[in-house]
Amino acid sequence: MQIGAKYSHMNGLEYLLVHHRGLWDEVQEVIAGVNAAACKTKISAEKKTLGKKLYSPRNMNAAFKAGFEHRGWEERRANFWITDDDTVVRRIYQLSEQEQKKEIENSGQTPIMTYNQTDFVKNRVAVEVQFGKYAFVAHDLFVKHLSFFVSDIIDVGIELLPMKRLELEMSSGVPYYERDLLNVLRQGRGVPAVPLVLIGLVP
C-alpha cells in the first residue's frame, strides 16, 4: 500500500520529523510492506456489490499488525476508574489508577473500572489502523489519542485510514480519509487537543 494523502494536525508530522524521524520512517515502511492485492479476498454479500471481490479489513489489519509488531510496536492499554459524580471525576483524572479508586471510595461513590486501548505504541507515538465502521474514527481521535496524550503516555497520534478510492472497494460503512479530514478541520485548529497525523491509504 502507499500514502495517498496526509494531514498534520497541531504539528503532529513536524514533531515526528524533528523528534522521531526513525519512527516516521518505520510507519512508512509498514505501509509500503502491506500487499494490497493479497488482501483483496472478501466476496461481497451486499446487494449493490453482490459477488464482487473486495478488500478485506481483517486481512489488511493482520498485515499491518505483523509489520508493526515486527518493528517493536505494541498494543497499549490504560486502565482508569470512573464514577457518576462529575466533580469527583474532574478531580481525579490526573491521578494514578490506584489513587483514582481510593479517591472515589473516599467520596462515598462506587468506582467503575474502564480502559482505553490503542493498536500500536512505541516511544510515545501511537498508531491506530482503522478499517472498521466510520464512527470508530471519532472515538480514536477524540477519545483514544486524546486520552493517551492527556495521560502523558504519547506525544503524537497517527491515524491510518483508507482513502475514498480504496473505500469504494470495501464493504459499506467503512471510514475514508477525505470525510474524516473534514471532521477534524471543522472543529478548529486546536480540537482535538492532541498532535495528530491523518494518513490516507491507497492500494
Tab-separated table of C-alpha atoms in Angstrom:
chain	number	residue	atom	x	y	z
A	1	MET	CA	0.000	0.000	0.000
A	2	GLN	CA	1.032	3.616	-0.177
A	3	ILE	CA	0.222	7.014	1.292
A	4	GLY	CA	-2.260	8.870	-0.892
A	5	ALA	CA	-2.579	11.931	1.352
A	6	LYS	CA	-1.646	13.110	4.825
A	7	TYR	CA	-2.619	15.929	7.170
A	8	SER	CA	-0.671	17.268	10.135
A	9	HIS	CA	-2.891	18.466	12.995
A	10	MET	CA	-1.241	20.646	15.647
A	11	ASN	CA	2.155	19.998	14.013
A	12	GLY	CA	1.989	16.256	14.572
A	13	LEU	CA	4.042	15.409	11.483
A	14	GLU	CA	6.555	18.166	12.157
A	15	TYR	CA	7.027	16.780	15.668
A	16	LEU	CA	7.747	13.332	14.261
A	17	LEU	CA	10.210	14.642	11.701
A	18	VAL	CA	12.167	16.522	14.371
A	19	HIS	CA	11.952	14.156	17.352
A	20	HIS	CA	11.121	10.698	15.947
A	21	ARG	CA	12.230	10.577	12.334
A	22	GLY	CA	13.056	6.891	12.702
A	23	LEU	CA	9.514	6.070	13.842
A	24	TRP	CA	8.024	8.034	10.956
A	25	ASP	CA	10.249	6.033	8.602
A	26	GLU	CA	9.020	2.804	10.218
A	27	VAL	CA	5.378	3.795	9.719
A	28	GLN	CA	6.064	4.416	6.028
A	29	GLU	CA	7.904	1.082	5.763
A	30	VAL	CA	4.981	-0.793	7.299
A	31	ILE	CA	2.530	0.845	4.881
A	32	ALA	CA	4.727	0.069	1.885
A	33	GLY	CA	5.089	-3.529	3.067
A	34	VAL	CA	1.355	-4.282	3.014
A	35	ASN	CA	0.437	-6.124	-0.191
A	36	ALA	CA	-2.982	-4.684	-1.014
A	37	ALA	CA	-3.641	-7.140	-3.843
A	38	ALA	CA	-3.158	-10.079	-1.471
A	39	CYS	CA	-5.800	-8.559	0.828
A	40	LYS	CA	-8.483	-8.403	-1.863
A	41	THR	CA	-10.129	-11.645	-0.787
A	42	LYS	CA	-13.587	-10.775	0.542
A	43	ILE	CA	-16.546	-11.784	-1.643
A	44	SER	CA	-19.339	-9.275	-1.123
A	45	ALA	CA	-22.747	-10.429	0.087
A	46	GLU	CA	-24.232	-6.932	-0.143
A	47	LYS	CA	-26.951	-6.257	-2.697
A	48	LYS	CA	-25.136	-3.487	-4.601
A	49	THR	CA	-21.852	-5.365	-4.870
A	50	LEU	CA	-23.039	-8.975	-4.694
A	51	GLY	CA	-20.287	-11.386	-5.681
A	52	LYS	CA	-17.655	-8.680	-6.181
A	53	LYS	CA	-14.203	-9.249	-4.731
A	54	LEU	CA	-13.427	-6.559	-2.120
A	55	TYR	CA	-10.516	-5.617	0.118
A	56	SER	CA	-10.725	-7.496	3.414
A	57	PRO	CA	-10.368	-5.325	6.548
A	58	ARG	CA	-9.384	-8.433	8.511
A	59	ASN	CA	-6.544	-9.283	6.123
A	60	MET	CA	-5.311	-5.684	5.961
A	61	ASN	CA	-5.384	-5.374	9.746
A	62	ALA	CA	-3.404	-8.606	10.059
A	63	ALA	CA	-0.794	-7.322	7.591
A	64	PHE	CA	-0.393	-4.032	9.449
A	65	LYS	CA	-0.238	-5.850	12.787
A	66	ALA	CA	2.564	-8.082	11.539
A	67	GLY	CA	4.502	-5.110	10.152
A	68	PHE	CA	4.274	-3.006	13.276
A	69	GLU	CA	4.914	-5.821	15.727
A	70	HIS	CA	7.971	-6.917	13.734
A	71	ARG	CA	9.390	-3.441	14.402
A	72	GLY	CA	8.646	-3.486	18.123
A	73	TRP	CA	5.347	-1.590	18.211
A	74	GLU	CA	2.964	-2.945	20.854
A	75	GLU	CA	-0.672	-2.626	21.843
A	76	ARG	CA	-1.102	-0.375	24.885
A	77	ARG	CA	-3.919	-0.342	27.407
A	78	ALA	CA	-4.502	2.355	30.031
A	79	ASN	CA	-6.815	1.496	32.917
A	80	PHE	CA	-8.649	4.085	34.995
A	81	TRP	CA	-11.551	4.442	37.408
A	82	ILE	CA	-14.713	6.489	36.961
A	83	THR	CA	-17.979	7.245	38.758
A	84	ASP	CA	-21.173	9.198	38.077
A	85	ASP	CA	-20.109	12.286	40.082
A	86	ASP	CA	-18.571	14.755	37.623
A	87	THR	CA	-16.823	16.773	40.351
A	88	VAL	CA	-15.020	13.651	41.566
A	89	VAL	CA	-14.084	12.577	38.026
A	90	ARG	CA	-12.652	16.022	37.232
A	91	ARG	CA	-10.612	15.963	40.445
A	92	ILE	CA	-9.080	12.513	39.988
A	93	TYR	CA	-8.399	12.289	36.247
A	94	GLN	CA	-4.671	13.040	36.531
A	95	LEU	CA	-4.147	10.688	39.494
A	96	SER	CA	-2.733	7.181	39.239
A	97	GLU	CA	-5.066	4.231	38.743
A	98	GLN	CA	-4.826	3.211	42.418
A	99	GLU	CA	-5.309	6.783	43.672
A	100	GLN	CA	-8.363	7.231	41.468
A	101	LYS	CA	-10.117	4.238	43.014
A	102	LYS	CA	-9.229	5.315	46.540
A	103	GLU	CA	-10.492	8.872	45.996
A	104	ILE	CA	-13.795	7.627	44.558
A	105	GLU	CA	-14.298	5.307	47.521
A	106	ASN	CA	-13.360	8.069	49.975
A	107	SER	CA	-16.005	10.301	48.394
A	108	GLY	CA	-18.686	7.673	49.051
A	109	GLN	CA	-19.079	6.759	45.383
A	110	THR	CA	-18.849	3.387	43.676
A	111	PRO	CA	-15.708	3.052	41.490
A	112	ILE	CA	-16.147	1.636	37.979
A	113	MET	CA	-13.076	0.344	36.178
A	114	THR	CA	-12.680	1.095	32.474
A	115	TYR	CA	-9.838	1.488	29.988
A	116	ASN	CA	-8.634	2.858	26.679
A	117	GLN	CA	-6.643	0.684	24.300
A	118	THR	CA	-4.690	1.681	21.224
A	119	ASP	CA	-3.373	-0.555	18.436
A	120	PHE	CA	0.338	0.236	18.439
A	121	VAL	CA	2.590	2.383	20.637
A	122	LYS	CA	6.343	2.890	20.516
A	123	ASN	CA	8.457	5.604	22.149
A	124	ARG	CA	5.428	7.831	22.927
A	125	VAL	CA	3.927	7.591	19.436
A	126	ALA	CA	0.583	5.823	18.890
A	127	VAL	CA	-0.833	4.368	15.671
A	128	GLU	CA	-4.456	3.399	15.073
A	129	VAL	CA	-5.303	1.432	11.914
A	130	GLN	CA	-8.973	1.980	11.148
A	131	PHE	CA	-10.751	-0.166	8.574
A	132	GLY	CA	-13.833	-0.701	10.763
A	133	LYS	CA	-17.034	1.338	10.861
A	134	TYR	CA	-16.748	5.076	10.239
A	135	ALA	CA	-17.927	6.009	13.761
A	136	PHE	CA	-14.799	4.407	15.236
A	137	VAL	CA	-12.549	7.137	13.830
A	138	ALA	CA	-14.084	9.822	16.051
A	139	HIS	CA	-13.528	7.529	19.028
A	140	ASP	CA	-9.877	7.099	18.021
A	141	LEU	CA	-9.257	10.822	17.596
A	142	PHE	CA	-11.354	12.327	20.371
A	143	VAL	CA	-11.053	9.558	22.968
A	144	LYS	CA	-8.118	7.199	22.446
A	145	HIS	CA	-5.392	9.524	21.125
A	146	LEU	CA	-6.551	12.412	23.313
A	147	SER	CA	-6.749	10.273	26.449
A	148	PHE	CA	-3.253	8.852	25.932
A	149	PHE	CA	-1.906	12.355	25.259
A	150	VAL	CA	-3.530	13.910	28.342
A	151	SER	CA	-2.307	10.954	30.413
A	152	ASP	CA	1.275	11.683	29.224
A	153	ILE	CA	1.634	8.303	27.514
A	154	ILE	CA	2.097	9.662	23.962
A	155	ASP	CA	3.217	12.895	22.312
A	156	VAL	CA	1.539	12.335	18.949
A	157	GLY	CA	-1.070	10.028	17.427
A	158	ILE	CA	-1.224	8.638	13.888
A	159	GLU	CA	-4.494	7.536	12.275
A	160	LEU	CA	-4.354	5.283	9.191
A	161	LEU	CA	-7.492	5.383	7.036
A	162	PRO	CA	-8.490	4.242	3.553
A	163	MET	CA	-8.967	7.000	1.012
A	164	LYS	CA	-12.258	7.147	-0.874
A	165	ARG	CA	-10.919	5.212	-3.861
A	166	LEU	CA	-9.960	2.324	-1.546
A	167	GLU	CA	-13.183	2.603	0.469
A	168	LEU	CA	-15.182	2.143	-2.756
A	169	GLU	CA	-13.739	-1.360	-2.997
A	170	MET	CA	-14.612	-2.295	0.585
A	171	SER	CA	-17.830	-3.181	2.421
A	172	SER	CA	-20.289	-0.389	3.227
A	173	GLY	CA	-19.878	1.689	6.381
A	174	VAL	CA	-16.078	1.900	6.234
A	175	PRO	CA	-14.463	5.293	7.023
A	176	TYR	CA	-12.479	7.254	4.482
A	177	TYR	CA	-9.781	9.880	4.805
A	178	GLU	CA	-11.481	12.744	2.986
A	179	ARG	CA	-14.539	12.709	5.259
A	180	ASP	CA	-12.551	12.479	8.477
A	181	LEU	CA	-10.195	15.210	7.318
A	182	LEU	CA	-13.252	17.477	7.108
A	183	ASN	CA	-14.424	16.304	10.526
A	184	VAL	CA	-11.120	17.399	12.044
A	185	LEU	CA	-10.833	20.683	10.118
A	186	ARG	CA	-14.288	21.930	11.003
A	187	GLN	CA	-13.559	21.582	14.734
A	188	GLY	CA	-10.926	24.318	14.540
A	189	ARG	CA	-7.151	24.291	14.814
A	190	GLY	CA	-6.955	23.168	18.451
A	191	VAL	CA	-9.578	20.400	18.522
A	192	PRO	CA	-8.919	17.628	19.341
A	193	ALA	CA	-6.176	18.967	21.610
A	194	VAL	CA	-3.576	16.385	20.627
A	195	PRO	CA	-0.966	16.467	17.818
A	196	LEU	CA	-2.077	14.058	15.089
A	197	VAL	CA	-1.144	12.799	11.657
A	198	LEU	CA	-4.025	11.603	9.470
A	199	ILE	CA	-2.864	9.296	6.693
A	200	GLY	CA	-4.991	8.292	3.702
A	201	LEU	CA	-4.105	4.889	2.257
A	202	VAL	CA	-4.427	3.688	-1.323
A	203	PRO	CA	-3.538	0.335	-2.955
